[in-house]
C-alpha positions as MATLAB code, in Angstrom:
seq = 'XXXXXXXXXXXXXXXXXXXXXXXXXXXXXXXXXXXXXXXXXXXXXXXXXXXXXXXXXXXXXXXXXXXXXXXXXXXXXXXXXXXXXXXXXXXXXXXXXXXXXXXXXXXXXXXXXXXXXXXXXXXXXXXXXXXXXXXXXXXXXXXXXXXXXXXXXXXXXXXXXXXXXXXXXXXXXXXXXXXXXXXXXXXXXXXXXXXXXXXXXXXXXXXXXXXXXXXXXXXXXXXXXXXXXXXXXXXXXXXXXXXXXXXXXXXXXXXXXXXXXXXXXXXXXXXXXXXXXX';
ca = [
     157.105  -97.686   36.982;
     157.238  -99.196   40.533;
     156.615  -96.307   42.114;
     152.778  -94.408   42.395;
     152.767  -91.101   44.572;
     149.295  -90.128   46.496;
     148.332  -87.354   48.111;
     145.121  -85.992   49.996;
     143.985  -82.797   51.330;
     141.477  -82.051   53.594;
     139.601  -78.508   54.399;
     138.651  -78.611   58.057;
     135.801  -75.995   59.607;
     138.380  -74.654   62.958;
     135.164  -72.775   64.387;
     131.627  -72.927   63.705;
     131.211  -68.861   64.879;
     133.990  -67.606   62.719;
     133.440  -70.427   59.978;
     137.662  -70.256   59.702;
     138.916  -72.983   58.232;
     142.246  -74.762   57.353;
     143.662  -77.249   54.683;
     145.516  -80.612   55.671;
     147.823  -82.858   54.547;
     145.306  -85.930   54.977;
     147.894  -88.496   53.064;
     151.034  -88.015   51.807;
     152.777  -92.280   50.500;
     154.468  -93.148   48.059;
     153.393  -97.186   47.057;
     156.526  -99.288   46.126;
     155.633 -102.796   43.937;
     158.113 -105.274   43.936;
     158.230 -109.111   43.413;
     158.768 -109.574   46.882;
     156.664 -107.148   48.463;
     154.179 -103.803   47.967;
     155.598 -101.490   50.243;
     153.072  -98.094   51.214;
     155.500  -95.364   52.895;
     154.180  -91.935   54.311;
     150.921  -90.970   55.689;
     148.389  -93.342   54.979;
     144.208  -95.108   55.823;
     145.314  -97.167   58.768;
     142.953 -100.475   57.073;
     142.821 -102.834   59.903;
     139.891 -104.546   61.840;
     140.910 -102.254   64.569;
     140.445  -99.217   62.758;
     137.772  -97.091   61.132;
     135.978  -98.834   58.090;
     135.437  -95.503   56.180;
     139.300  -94.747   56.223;
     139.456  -91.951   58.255;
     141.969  -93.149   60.221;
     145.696  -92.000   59.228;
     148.990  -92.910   60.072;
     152.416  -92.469   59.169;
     154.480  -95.191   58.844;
     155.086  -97.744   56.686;
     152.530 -101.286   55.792;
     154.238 -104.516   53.809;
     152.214 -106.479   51.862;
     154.063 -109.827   50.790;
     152.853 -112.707   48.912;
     153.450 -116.013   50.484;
     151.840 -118.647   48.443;
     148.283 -118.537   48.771;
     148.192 -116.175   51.889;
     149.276 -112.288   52.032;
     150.604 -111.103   54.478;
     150.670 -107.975   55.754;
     152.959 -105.931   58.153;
     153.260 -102.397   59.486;
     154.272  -99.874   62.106;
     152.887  -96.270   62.594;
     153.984  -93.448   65.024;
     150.671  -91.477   65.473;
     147.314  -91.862   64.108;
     145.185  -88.297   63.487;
     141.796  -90.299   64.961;
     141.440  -88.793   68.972;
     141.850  -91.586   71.652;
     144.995  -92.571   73.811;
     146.666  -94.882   71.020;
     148.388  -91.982   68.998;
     151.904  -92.512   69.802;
     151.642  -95.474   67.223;
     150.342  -98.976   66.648;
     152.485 -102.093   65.653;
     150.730 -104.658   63.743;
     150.482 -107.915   61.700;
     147.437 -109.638   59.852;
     147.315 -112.928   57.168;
     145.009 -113.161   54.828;
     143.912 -116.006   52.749;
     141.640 -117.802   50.982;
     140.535 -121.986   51.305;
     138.133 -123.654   48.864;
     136.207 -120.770   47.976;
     136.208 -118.947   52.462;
     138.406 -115.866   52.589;
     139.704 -116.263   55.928;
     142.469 -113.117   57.947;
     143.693 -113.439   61.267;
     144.882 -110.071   63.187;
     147.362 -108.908   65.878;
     147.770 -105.344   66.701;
     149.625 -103.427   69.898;
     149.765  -99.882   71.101;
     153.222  -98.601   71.563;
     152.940  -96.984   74.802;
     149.809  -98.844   76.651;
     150.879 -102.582   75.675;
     147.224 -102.765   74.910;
     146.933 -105.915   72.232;
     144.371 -106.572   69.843;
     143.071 -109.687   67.881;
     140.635 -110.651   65.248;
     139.929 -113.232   63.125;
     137.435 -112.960   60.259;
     135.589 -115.608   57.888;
     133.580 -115.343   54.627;
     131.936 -117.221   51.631;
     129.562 -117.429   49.392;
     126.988 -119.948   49.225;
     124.438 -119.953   45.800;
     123.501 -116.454   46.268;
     124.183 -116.239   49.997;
     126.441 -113.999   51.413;
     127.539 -115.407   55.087;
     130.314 -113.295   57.059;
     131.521 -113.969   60.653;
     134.441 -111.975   62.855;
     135.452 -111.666   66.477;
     137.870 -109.278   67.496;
     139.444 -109.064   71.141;
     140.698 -106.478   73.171;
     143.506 -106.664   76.308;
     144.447 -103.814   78.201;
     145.793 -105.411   81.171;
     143.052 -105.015   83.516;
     141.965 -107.585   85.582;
     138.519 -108.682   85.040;
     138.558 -107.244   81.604;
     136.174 -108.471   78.821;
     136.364 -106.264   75.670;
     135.330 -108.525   72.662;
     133.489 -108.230   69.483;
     131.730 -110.853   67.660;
     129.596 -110.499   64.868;
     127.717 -112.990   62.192;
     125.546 -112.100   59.212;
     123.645 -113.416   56.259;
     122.310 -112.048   53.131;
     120.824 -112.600   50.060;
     118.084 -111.892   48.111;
     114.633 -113.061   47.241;
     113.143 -111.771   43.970;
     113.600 -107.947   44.161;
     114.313 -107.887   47.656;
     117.289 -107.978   49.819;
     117.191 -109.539   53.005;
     119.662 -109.830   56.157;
     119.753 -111.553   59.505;
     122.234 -111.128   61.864;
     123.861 -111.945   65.365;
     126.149 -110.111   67.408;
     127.623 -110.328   71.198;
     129.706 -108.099   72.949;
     131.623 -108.761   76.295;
     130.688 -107.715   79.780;
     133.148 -104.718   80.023;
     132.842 -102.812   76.291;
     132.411 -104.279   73.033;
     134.795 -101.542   71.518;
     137.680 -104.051   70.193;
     139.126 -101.000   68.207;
     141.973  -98.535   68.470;
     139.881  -95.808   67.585;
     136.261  -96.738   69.090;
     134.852  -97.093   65.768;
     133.420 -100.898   66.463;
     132.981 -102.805   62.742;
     129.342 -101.354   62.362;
     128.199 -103.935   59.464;
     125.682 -105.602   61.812;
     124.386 -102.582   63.825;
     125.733  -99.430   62.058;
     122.599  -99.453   59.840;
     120.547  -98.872   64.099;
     120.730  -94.822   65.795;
     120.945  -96.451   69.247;
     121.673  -99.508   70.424;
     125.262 -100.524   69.118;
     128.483 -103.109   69.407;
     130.246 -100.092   71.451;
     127.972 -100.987   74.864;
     128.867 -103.909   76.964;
     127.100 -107.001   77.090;
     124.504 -106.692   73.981;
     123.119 -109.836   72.698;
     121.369 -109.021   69.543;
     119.596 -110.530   66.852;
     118.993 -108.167   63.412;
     116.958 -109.053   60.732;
     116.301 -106.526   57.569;
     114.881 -106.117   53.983;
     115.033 -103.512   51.644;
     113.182 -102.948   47.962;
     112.437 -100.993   45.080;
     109.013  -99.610   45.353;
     108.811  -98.108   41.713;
     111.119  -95.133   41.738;
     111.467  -95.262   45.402;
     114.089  -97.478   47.593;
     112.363  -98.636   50.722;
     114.200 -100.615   53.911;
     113.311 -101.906   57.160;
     116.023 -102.545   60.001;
     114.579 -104.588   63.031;
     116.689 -105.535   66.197;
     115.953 -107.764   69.304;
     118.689 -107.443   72.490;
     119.635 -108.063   76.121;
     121.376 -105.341   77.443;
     123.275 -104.973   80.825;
     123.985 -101.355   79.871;
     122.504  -99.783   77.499;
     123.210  -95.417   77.973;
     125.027  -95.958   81.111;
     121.846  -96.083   83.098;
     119.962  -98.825   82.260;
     120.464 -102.448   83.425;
     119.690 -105.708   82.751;
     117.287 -104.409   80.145;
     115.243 -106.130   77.016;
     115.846 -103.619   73.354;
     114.234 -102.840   70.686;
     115.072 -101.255   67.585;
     113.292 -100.450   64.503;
     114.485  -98.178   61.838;
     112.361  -97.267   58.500;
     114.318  -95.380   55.719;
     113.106  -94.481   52.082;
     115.374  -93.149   48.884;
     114.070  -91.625   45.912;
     116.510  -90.682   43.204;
     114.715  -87.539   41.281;
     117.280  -87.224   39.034;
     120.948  -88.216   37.921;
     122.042  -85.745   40.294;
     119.443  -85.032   42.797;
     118.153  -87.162   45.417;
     116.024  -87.340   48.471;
     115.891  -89.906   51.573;
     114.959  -89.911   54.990;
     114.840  -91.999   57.898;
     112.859  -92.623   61.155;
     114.602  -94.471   63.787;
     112.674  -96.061   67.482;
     114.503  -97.313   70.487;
     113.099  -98.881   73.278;
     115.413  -99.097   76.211;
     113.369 -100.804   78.355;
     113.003  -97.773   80.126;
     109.136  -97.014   79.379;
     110.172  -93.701   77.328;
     111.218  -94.565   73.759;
     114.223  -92.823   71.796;
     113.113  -91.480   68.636;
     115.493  -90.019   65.981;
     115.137  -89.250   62.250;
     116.541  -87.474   59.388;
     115.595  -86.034   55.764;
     118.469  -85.130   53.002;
];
């Protein structure tokens, strides 16, 4: 009864001429509950601040999660991860996570085996009435001199009436704002944009958004402000713009359309336009 088994595959497209294909072992743990501790042992969703929020990053190793009071906290050490990058011979890490008169608060440390390259992050949220306010800032050290790879990120939302409505601020340091083992920046904040994102050094952004129901159709607007000292690798010292429109119309239980048009100014005098219909 302590014991729950999980396993995942995944069918991979090899080559998009041929169309062959394989099927993976994606996950392969076994949980262990205890009183003293939940143990997950195998091949498992990395779930870290410095990993991929949609859990496609795998490991195997083995994560502790032990109760301490009002705080869990959580330890683990992997020996490869399946995301590409120059971390996967392994990651050895440690978070805490608690909560204090109604503000969930976790504080992170993570280090690559091989590189020595540490990682931290702290992260902060409540509730206020019907506001939602969340807040992280995540660090990155690699050694180099002159380095400045952080991460910081603060949002609000809430709603008025029928609509839901979002402001937010983010910074990233003068080197990279990629504070991530796997280059897959926390994209709450910008995630929602096609261009401008927390990976590029030295954006200073301010995002504000609604979204509604317009009868049967779902309608949002995404609008974001920025400096930019490098923006596409060729731009510098630039002022952004972003604006993103995007509509949903559920025709049936199972059927559904959307689409989204996305503009990007650069500061460049040529705008980047992108958009998309599914």
């Amino acid at each position: 009864d302590q014991v729950t088994a999980n396993m995942k595959f995944v069918a991979n497209e090899k080559d998009a001429s041929s169309k062959a294909s394989d099927l993976e072992m994606n996950q392969a743990n076994v949980t262990i509950a205890t009183s003293v501790a939940t143990s997950i042992v195998g091949r498992q969703t990395s779930a870290t601040p410095f990993t991929a929020n949609n859990g496609d990053t795998v490991s195997t190793g083995i994560t502790a999660l032990i109760p301490a009071g009002p705080a869990t906290i959580a330890v683990a050490h992997y020996n490869d991860r399946t995301s590409d990058g120059v971390y996967d011979d392994g990651i050895t890490g440690a978070g805490a996570l608690f909560s204090v008169s109604g503000v969930n608060l976790e504080a992170w440390y993570a280090k690559a085996n091989s590189t020595k390259t540490e990682l931290t992050a702290f992260l902060a949220s409540t509730k206020v009435g019907g506001i939602a306010i969340s807040a992280h800032h995540a660090e990155l050290d690699d050694g180099s001199a002159g380095s400045d790879t952080t991460n910081t990120q603060i949002t609000v939302s809430g709603k008025a009436g029928v609509a839901s409505l979002f402001a937010a601020y983010a910074t990233t340091g003068n080197t990279s704002g990629s504070a991530t083992l796997d280059n897959d920046v926390d994209g709450k904040l910008i995630a929602g944009l096609e261009t401008i994102t927390t990976v590029q050094e030295g954006v200073d952004a301010i995002v504000v958004g609604v979204s509604l129901p317009v009868g049967p159709v779902k309608a949002s607007l995404t609008y974001l402000d920025a400096d930019v000292i490098d923006a596409n690798a060729a731009v510098t010292g630039t002022s952004a713009s972003e604006y993103k429109i995007a509509v949903s119309y559920k025709m049936a239980k199972n059927f559904a359309l959307s689409a989204w048009y996305d503009v990007a100014d650069l500061g460049t005098g040529t705008d980047t336009e992108k958009s998309r219909i599914e």
